XYZ file of C-alpha atoms in Angstrom:
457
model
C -8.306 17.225 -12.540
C -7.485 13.893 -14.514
C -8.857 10.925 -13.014
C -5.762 8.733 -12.163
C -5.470 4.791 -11.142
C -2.238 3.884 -9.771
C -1.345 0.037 -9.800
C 1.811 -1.164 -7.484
C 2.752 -4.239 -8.578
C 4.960 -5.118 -6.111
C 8.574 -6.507 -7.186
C 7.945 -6.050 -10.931
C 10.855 -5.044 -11.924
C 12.257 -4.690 -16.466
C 13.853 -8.237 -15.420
C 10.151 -9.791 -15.158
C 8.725 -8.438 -18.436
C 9.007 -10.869 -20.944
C 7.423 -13.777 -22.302
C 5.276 -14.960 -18.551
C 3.460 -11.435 -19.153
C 2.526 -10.705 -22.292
C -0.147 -7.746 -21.951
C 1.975 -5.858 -19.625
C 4.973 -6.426 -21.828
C 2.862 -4.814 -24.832
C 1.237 -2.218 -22.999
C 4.275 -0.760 -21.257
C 6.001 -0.811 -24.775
C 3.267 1.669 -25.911
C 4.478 4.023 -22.701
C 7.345 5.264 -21.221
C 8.972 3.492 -18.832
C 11.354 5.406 -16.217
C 13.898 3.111 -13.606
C 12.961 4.383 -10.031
C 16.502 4.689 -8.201
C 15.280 2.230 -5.108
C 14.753 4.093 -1.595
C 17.289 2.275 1.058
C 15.511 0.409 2.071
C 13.918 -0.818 -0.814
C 11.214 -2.102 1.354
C 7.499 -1.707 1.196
C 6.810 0.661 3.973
C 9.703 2.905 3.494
C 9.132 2.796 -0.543
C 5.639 3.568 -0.534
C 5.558 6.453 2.124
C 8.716 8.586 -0.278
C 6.563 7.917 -2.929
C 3.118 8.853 -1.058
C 4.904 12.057 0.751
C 7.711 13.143 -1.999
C 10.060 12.957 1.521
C 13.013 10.790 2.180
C 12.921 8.792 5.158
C 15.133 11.426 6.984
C 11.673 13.434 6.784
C 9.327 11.332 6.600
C 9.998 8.580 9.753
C 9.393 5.837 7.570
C 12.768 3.486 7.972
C 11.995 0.743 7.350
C 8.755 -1.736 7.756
C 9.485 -1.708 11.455
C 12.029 -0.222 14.125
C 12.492 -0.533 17.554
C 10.224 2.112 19.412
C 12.561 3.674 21.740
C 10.018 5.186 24.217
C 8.358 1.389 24.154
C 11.506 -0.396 24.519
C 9.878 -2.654 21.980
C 10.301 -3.420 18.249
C 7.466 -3.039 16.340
C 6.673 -4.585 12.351
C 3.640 -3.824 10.133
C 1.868 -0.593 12.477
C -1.012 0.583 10.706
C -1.936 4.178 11.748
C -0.893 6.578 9.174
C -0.095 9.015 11.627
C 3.533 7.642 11.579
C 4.046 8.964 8.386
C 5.302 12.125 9.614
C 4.834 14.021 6.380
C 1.947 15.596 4.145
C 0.559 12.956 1.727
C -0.208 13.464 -2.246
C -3.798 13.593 -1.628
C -3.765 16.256 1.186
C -1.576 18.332 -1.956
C -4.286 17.707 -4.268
C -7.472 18.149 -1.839
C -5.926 21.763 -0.878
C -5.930 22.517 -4.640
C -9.347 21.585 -5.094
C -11.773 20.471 -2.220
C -13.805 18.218 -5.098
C -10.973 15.983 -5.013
C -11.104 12.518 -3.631
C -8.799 9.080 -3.161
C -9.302 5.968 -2.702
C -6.428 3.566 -0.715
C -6.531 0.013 -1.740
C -4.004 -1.630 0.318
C -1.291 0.815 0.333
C 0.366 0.857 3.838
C 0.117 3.301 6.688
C -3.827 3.151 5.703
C -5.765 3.580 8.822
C -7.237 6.795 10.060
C -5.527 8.740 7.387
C -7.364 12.123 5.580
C -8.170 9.770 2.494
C -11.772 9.463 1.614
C -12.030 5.712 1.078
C -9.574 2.879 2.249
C -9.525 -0.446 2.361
C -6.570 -2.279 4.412
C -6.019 -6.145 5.926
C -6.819 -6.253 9.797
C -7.548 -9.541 11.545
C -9.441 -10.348 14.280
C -7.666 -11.754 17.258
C -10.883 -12.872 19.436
C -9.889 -14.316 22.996
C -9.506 -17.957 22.405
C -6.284 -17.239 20.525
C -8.089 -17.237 16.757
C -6.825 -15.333 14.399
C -9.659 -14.411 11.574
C -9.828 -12.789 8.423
C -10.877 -9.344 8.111
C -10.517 -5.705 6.836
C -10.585 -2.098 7.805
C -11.954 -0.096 5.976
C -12.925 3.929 5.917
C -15.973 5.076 5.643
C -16.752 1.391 8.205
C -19.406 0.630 6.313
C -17.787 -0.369 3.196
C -16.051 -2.765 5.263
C -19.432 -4.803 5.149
C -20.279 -3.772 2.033
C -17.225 -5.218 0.093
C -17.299 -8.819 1.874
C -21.026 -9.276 1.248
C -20.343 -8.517 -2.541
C -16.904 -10.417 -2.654
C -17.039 -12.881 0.201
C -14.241 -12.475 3.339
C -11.372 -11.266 2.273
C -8.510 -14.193 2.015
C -5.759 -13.216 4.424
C -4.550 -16.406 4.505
C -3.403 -16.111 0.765
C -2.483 -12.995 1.280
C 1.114 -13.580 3.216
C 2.092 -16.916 4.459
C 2.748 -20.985 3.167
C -0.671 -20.297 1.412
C 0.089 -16.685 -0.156
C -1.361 -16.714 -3.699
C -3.339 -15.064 -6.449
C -6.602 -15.216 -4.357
C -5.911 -11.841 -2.134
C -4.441 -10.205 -5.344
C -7.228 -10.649 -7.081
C -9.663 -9.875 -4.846
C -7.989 -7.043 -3.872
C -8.776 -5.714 -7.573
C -12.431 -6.816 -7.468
C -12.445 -4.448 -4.566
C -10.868 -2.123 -6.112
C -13.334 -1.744 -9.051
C -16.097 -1.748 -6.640
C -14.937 1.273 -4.698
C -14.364 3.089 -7.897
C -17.823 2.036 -9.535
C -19.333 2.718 -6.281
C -17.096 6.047 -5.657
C -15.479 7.393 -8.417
C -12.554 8.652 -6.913
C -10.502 10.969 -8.792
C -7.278 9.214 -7.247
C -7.675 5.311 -7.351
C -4.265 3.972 -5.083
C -3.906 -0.138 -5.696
C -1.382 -2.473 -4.258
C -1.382 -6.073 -5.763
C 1.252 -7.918 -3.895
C 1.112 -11.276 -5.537
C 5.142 -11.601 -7.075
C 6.271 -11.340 -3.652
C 5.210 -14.485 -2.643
C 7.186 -17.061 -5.320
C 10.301 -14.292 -5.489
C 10.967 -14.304 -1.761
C 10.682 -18.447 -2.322
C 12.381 -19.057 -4.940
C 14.286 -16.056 -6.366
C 14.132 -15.160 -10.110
C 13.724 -18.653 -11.573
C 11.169 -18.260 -14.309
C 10.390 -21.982 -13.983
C 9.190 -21.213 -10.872
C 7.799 -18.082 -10.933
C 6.477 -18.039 -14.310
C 3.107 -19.059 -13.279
C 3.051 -16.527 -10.737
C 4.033 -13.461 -13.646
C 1.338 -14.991 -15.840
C -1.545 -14.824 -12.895
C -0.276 -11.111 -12.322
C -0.392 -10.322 -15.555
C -4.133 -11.576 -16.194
C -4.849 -9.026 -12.833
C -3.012 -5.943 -14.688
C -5.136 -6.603 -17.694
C -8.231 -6.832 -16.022
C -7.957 -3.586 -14.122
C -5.690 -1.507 -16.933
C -8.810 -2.357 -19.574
C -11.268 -1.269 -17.130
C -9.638 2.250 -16.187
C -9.146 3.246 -19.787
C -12.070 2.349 -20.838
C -13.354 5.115 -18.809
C -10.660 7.464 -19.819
C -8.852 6.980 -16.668
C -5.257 7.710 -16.847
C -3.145 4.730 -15.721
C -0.106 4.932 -13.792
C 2.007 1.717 -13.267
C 4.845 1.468 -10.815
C 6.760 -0.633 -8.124
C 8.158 -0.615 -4.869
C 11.374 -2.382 -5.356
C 13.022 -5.920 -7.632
C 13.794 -9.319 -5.984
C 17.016 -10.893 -6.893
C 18.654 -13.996 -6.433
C 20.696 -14.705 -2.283
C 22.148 -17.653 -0.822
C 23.623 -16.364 2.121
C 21.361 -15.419 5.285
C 23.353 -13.511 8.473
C 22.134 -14.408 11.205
C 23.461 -10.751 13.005
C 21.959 -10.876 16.673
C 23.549 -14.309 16.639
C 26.439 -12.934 16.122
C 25.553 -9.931 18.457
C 25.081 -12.678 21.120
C 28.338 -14.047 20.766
C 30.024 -10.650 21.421
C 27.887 -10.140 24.591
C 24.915 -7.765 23.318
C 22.351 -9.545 23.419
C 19.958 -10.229 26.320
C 17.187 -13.093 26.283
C 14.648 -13.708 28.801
C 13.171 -17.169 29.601
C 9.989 -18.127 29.102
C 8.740 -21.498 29.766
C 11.802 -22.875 28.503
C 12.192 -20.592 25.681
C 14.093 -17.295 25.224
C 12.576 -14.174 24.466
C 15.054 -10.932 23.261
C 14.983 -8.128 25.919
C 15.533 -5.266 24.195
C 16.161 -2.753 26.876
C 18.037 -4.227 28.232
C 20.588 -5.200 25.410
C 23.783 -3.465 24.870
C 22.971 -3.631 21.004
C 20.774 -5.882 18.780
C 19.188 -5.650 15.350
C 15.944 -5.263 13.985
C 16.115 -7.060 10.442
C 14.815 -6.307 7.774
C 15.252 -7.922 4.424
C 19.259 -6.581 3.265
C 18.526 -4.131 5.693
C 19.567 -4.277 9.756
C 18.975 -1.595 11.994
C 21.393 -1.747 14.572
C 20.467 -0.135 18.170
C 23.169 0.204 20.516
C 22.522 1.838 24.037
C 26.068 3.039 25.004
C 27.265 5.701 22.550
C 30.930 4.646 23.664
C 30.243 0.919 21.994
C 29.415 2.658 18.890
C 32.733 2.168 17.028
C 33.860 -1.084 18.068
C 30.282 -2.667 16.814
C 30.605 -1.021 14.041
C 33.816 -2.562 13.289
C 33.079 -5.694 14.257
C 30.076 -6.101 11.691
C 32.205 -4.380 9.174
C 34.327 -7.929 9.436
C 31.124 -9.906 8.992
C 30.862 -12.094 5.920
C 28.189 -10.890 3.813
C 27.853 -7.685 5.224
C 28.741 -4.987 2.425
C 28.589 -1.701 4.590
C 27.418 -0.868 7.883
C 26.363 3.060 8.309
C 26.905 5.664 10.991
C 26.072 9.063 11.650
C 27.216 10.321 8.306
C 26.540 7.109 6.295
C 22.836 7.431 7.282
C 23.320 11.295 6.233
C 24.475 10.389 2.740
C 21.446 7.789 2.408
C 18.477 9.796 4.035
C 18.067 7.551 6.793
C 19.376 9.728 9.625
C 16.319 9.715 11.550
C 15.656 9.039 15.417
C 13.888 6.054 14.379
C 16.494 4.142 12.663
C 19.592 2.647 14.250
C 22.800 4.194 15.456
C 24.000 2.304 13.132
C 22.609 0.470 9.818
C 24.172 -2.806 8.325
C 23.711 -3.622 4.560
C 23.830 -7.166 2.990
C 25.929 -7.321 0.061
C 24.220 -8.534 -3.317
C 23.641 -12.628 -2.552
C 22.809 -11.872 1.507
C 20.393 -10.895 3.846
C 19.486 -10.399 7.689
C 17.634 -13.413 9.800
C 16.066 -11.550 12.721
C 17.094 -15.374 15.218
C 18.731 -14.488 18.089
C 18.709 -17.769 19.859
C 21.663 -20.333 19.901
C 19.798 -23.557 19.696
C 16.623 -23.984 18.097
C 15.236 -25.823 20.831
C 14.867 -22.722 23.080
C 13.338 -20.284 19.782
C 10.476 -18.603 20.880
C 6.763 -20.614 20.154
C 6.494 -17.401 17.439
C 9.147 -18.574 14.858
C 7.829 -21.385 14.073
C 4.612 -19.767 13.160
C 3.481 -16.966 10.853
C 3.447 -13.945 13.213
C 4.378 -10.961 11.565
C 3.559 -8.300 14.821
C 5.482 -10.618 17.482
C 8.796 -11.209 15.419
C 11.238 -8.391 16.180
C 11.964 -8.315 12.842
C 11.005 -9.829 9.364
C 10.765 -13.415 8.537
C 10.379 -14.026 4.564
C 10.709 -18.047 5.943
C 7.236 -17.246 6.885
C 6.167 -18.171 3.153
C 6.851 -21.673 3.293
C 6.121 -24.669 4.963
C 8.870 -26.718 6.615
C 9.324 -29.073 4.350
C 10.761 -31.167 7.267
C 7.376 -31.969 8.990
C 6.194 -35.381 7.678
C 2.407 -35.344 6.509
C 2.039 -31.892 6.321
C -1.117 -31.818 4.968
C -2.446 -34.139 7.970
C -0.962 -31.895 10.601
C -2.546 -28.691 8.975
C -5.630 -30.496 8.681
C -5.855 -31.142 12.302
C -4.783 -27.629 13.452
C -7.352 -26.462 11.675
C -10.760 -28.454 12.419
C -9.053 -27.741 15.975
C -9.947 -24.095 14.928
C -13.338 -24.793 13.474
C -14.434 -26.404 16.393
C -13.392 -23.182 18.648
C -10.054 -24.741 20.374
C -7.110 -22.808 21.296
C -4.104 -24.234 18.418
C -1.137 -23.455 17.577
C 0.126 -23.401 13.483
C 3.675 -24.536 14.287
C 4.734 -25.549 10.059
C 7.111 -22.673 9.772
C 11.055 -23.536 9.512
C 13.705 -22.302 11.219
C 16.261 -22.864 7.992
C 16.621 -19.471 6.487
C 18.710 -21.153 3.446
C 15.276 -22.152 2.163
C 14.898 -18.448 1.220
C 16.200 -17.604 -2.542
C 14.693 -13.959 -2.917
C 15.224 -10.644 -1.587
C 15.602 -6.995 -1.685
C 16.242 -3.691 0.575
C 19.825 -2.938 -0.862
C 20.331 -0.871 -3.833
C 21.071 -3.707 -6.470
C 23.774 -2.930 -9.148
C 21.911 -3.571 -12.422
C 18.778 -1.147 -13.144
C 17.234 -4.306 -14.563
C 16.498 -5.193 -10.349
C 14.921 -1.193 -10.107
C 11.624 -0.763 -9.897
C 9.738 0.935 -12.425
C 7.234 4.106 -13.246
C 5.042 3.811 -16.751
C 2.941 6.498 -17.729
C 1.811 8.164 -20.617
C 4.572 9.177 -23.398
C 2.345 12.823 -23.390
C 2.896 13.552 -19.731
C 6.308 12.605 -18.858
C 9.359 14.021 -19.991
C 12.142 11.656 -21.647
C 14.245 10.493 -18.855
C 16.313 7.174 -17.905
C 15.776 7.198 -14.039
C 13.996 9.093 -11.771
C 14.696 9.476 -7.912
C 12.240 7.581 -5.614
C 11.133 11.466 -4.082
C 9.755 12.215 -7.678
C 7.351 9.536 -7.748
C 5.423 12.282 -5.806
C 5.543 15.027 -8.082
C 5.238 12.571 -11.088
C 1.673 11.470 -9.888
C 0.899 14.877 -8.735
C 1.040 16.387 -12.155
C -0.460 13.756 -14.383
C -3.582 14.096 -11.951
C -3.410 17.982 -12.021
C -3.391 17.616 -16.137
């Protein structure tokens, strides 16, 4: 077997090589780079578990980066257990070939309790107080410990939220060298997240995001030099491109307004009871999932969305069929944003009654995703001040609460989940010119097999 690293930069997509990254824009010219036709949804979860399995989502469960759990009643964002992958993974395919064989998971989703030998994956603490404090899981435990002693506690805080930066990304490769030095696994998995921060902000503006490219780039050198020094063969993909929107549909709002929706008060605020709706919709990114209890209601939903503004398609039974999303996870029916939208998960009328979650990062509580999460509200006068107070609240052990998120979606510039038009928005595959045949595009599913036989070499 060929020892094999593969590094998911997420969001890189041909658009982003250029001048802001000038070792990966050398080093992939000295490969071959393939377009990866984008899973729907081009979303993180779903993306990385058809690459992972070789399965559409039709086979695999993975729909999106949450769904509404029907035997729950509850909708459900960022789970963790690989056991909801509901497919055979790459490295149980190459462990059956050869028992000698062994991967390592940096930060790839679906990560805990999986058959992998070593993984590392974010998981907070939530002690009773109402902290929330950064930490990992990690399998064997041990290396858990092991990782933070050498490397010091890994930064959650810069690894999603107002403070997201090049901190978790890099550490996240320190790790990653560790557990190979320490290892030497034949498969080394790595997930450096860092361009989805400033893309999701600010869209493709390379005055903007060019410092962000050139940080990302520094990582990719880094950890590409190391691996082939040793010989290892490097593998160099993503999960899906950002591109520019302007528009954000607020679709359970609308829902609401037709009579669907069902909120619950709490202490002056409304909560969305989800069984108890008629229909409502679990956002995510240019992607909505669209549950609706009374098969009846079906067709008259579905044409009412079809009128919405910004809304390029919405999918049934045979629409899901065509896509490889008709699974009993995903919705009876699945809207798509057209090119410059995408889905708000608000359901509330008037901002003074939004849940005490949205204006906070809460990525498990939010029935549905919130890329507003990733800045500040640049409404709240002395920022800095207020943040400062929260947290010396938090030093000291008080209960707080980090209410600096906004509730203006239009702040948002970047997304993704749809298929965009131009291949320039795919995301990519680079590997060696030797082991991959001459081809333009490849299908998301043969991510698998492409991985599968460069390792197998």
């Amino acid at each position: 077997m060929k020892k094999t690293v593969v590094i998911n930069i997420v969001a890189l997509s041909s658009r982003l090589i250029g001048e802001h990254t000038p070792f990966l824009k050398k080093w992939i010219e000295k490969k071959q780079k393939t377009f990866i036709q984008p899973v729907l949804p081009a979303v993180t979860c779903s993306s990385q578990s058809v690459y992972l399995t070789g399965k559409w989502p039709e086979e695999n469960g993975i729909v999106g980066n949450g769904w509404y759990f029907r035997d729950e009643c509850e909708i459900k964002f960022w789970r963790q257990s690989n056991h909801l992958v509901q497919a055979p993974k790459i490295w149980d395919k190459l462990k059956n070939h050869d028992p000698n064989f062994t991967c390592a998971n940096m930060f790839w989703w679906y990560n805990m309790y999986s058959s992998v030998d070593y993984a590392v994956t974010p998981r907070p603490l939530y002690p009773a107080d109402g902290r929330k404090l950064p930490d990992i899981h990690s399998q064997p435990m041990n290396l858990r410990d092991r990782l933070q002693q050498e490397l010091g506690q890994f930064p959650l805080f810069s690894f999603w939220g107002p403070n997201a930066n090049i901190e978790s990304t890099q550490w996240i490769a320190k790790a990653s060298k560790k557990v190979d030095q320490w290892f030497n696994p034949t498969l080394n998995l790595i997930y450096l997240p860092h361009l989805d921060y400033g893309l999701q902000r600010y869209g493709p503006d390379f005055d903007k995001i060019g410092k962000d490219l050139r940080e990302i780039d520094k990582v990719a050198e880094d950890l590409i030099t190391y691996f082939e020094k040793q010989g290892t063969e490097v593998i160099l993909l993503s999960e899906y491109g950002i591109t520019a929107v302007n528009n954000p549909i607020h679709i359970n709002r609308i829902l609401r307004k037709e009579g669907c929706i069902v909120v619950k008060d709490e202490l002056g605020r409304e909560t969305l009871d989800s069984g108890t709706c008629k229909a409502f919709a679990v956002a995510d990114h240019q992607l909505a999932h669209v549950y609706v209890k009374d098969e009846a209601d079906i067709p008259a939903i579905k044409s009412m969305l079809e009128r919405v503004p910004g809304i390029e398609k919405v999918l049934d039974k045979e629409g899901k069929q065509k896509y490889h999303l008709d699974h009993p996870r995903a919705g009876e029916l699945i809207a798509v944003a057209d090119k410059d939208s995408w889905f708000t998960y608000y359901f509330w009328l008037d901002d003074n009654k939004a849940p005490d979650y949205a204006r906070t990062v809460d990525i498990h509580r939010k029935p549905g995703y919130d890329p507003v999460e990733t800045l500040a509200d640049p409404e709240i006068k002395f920022l800095k001040g207020k943040i400062g107070m929260k947290l010396l609240k938090k030093k000291l052990g008080f209960r707080y609460l980090m209410d600096v998120i906004s509730l203006d979606a239009s702040l948002v510039k970047g997304s993704h989940g749809r298929m965009p038009e131009h291949s320039m928005d795919w995301p990519i595959f680079v590997g060696s010119q030797a082991s991959e045949q001459n081809s333009g595009e490849i299908e998301p599913t043969e991510v698998f097999e492409r991985i599968y036989k460069t390792v197998m070499r």
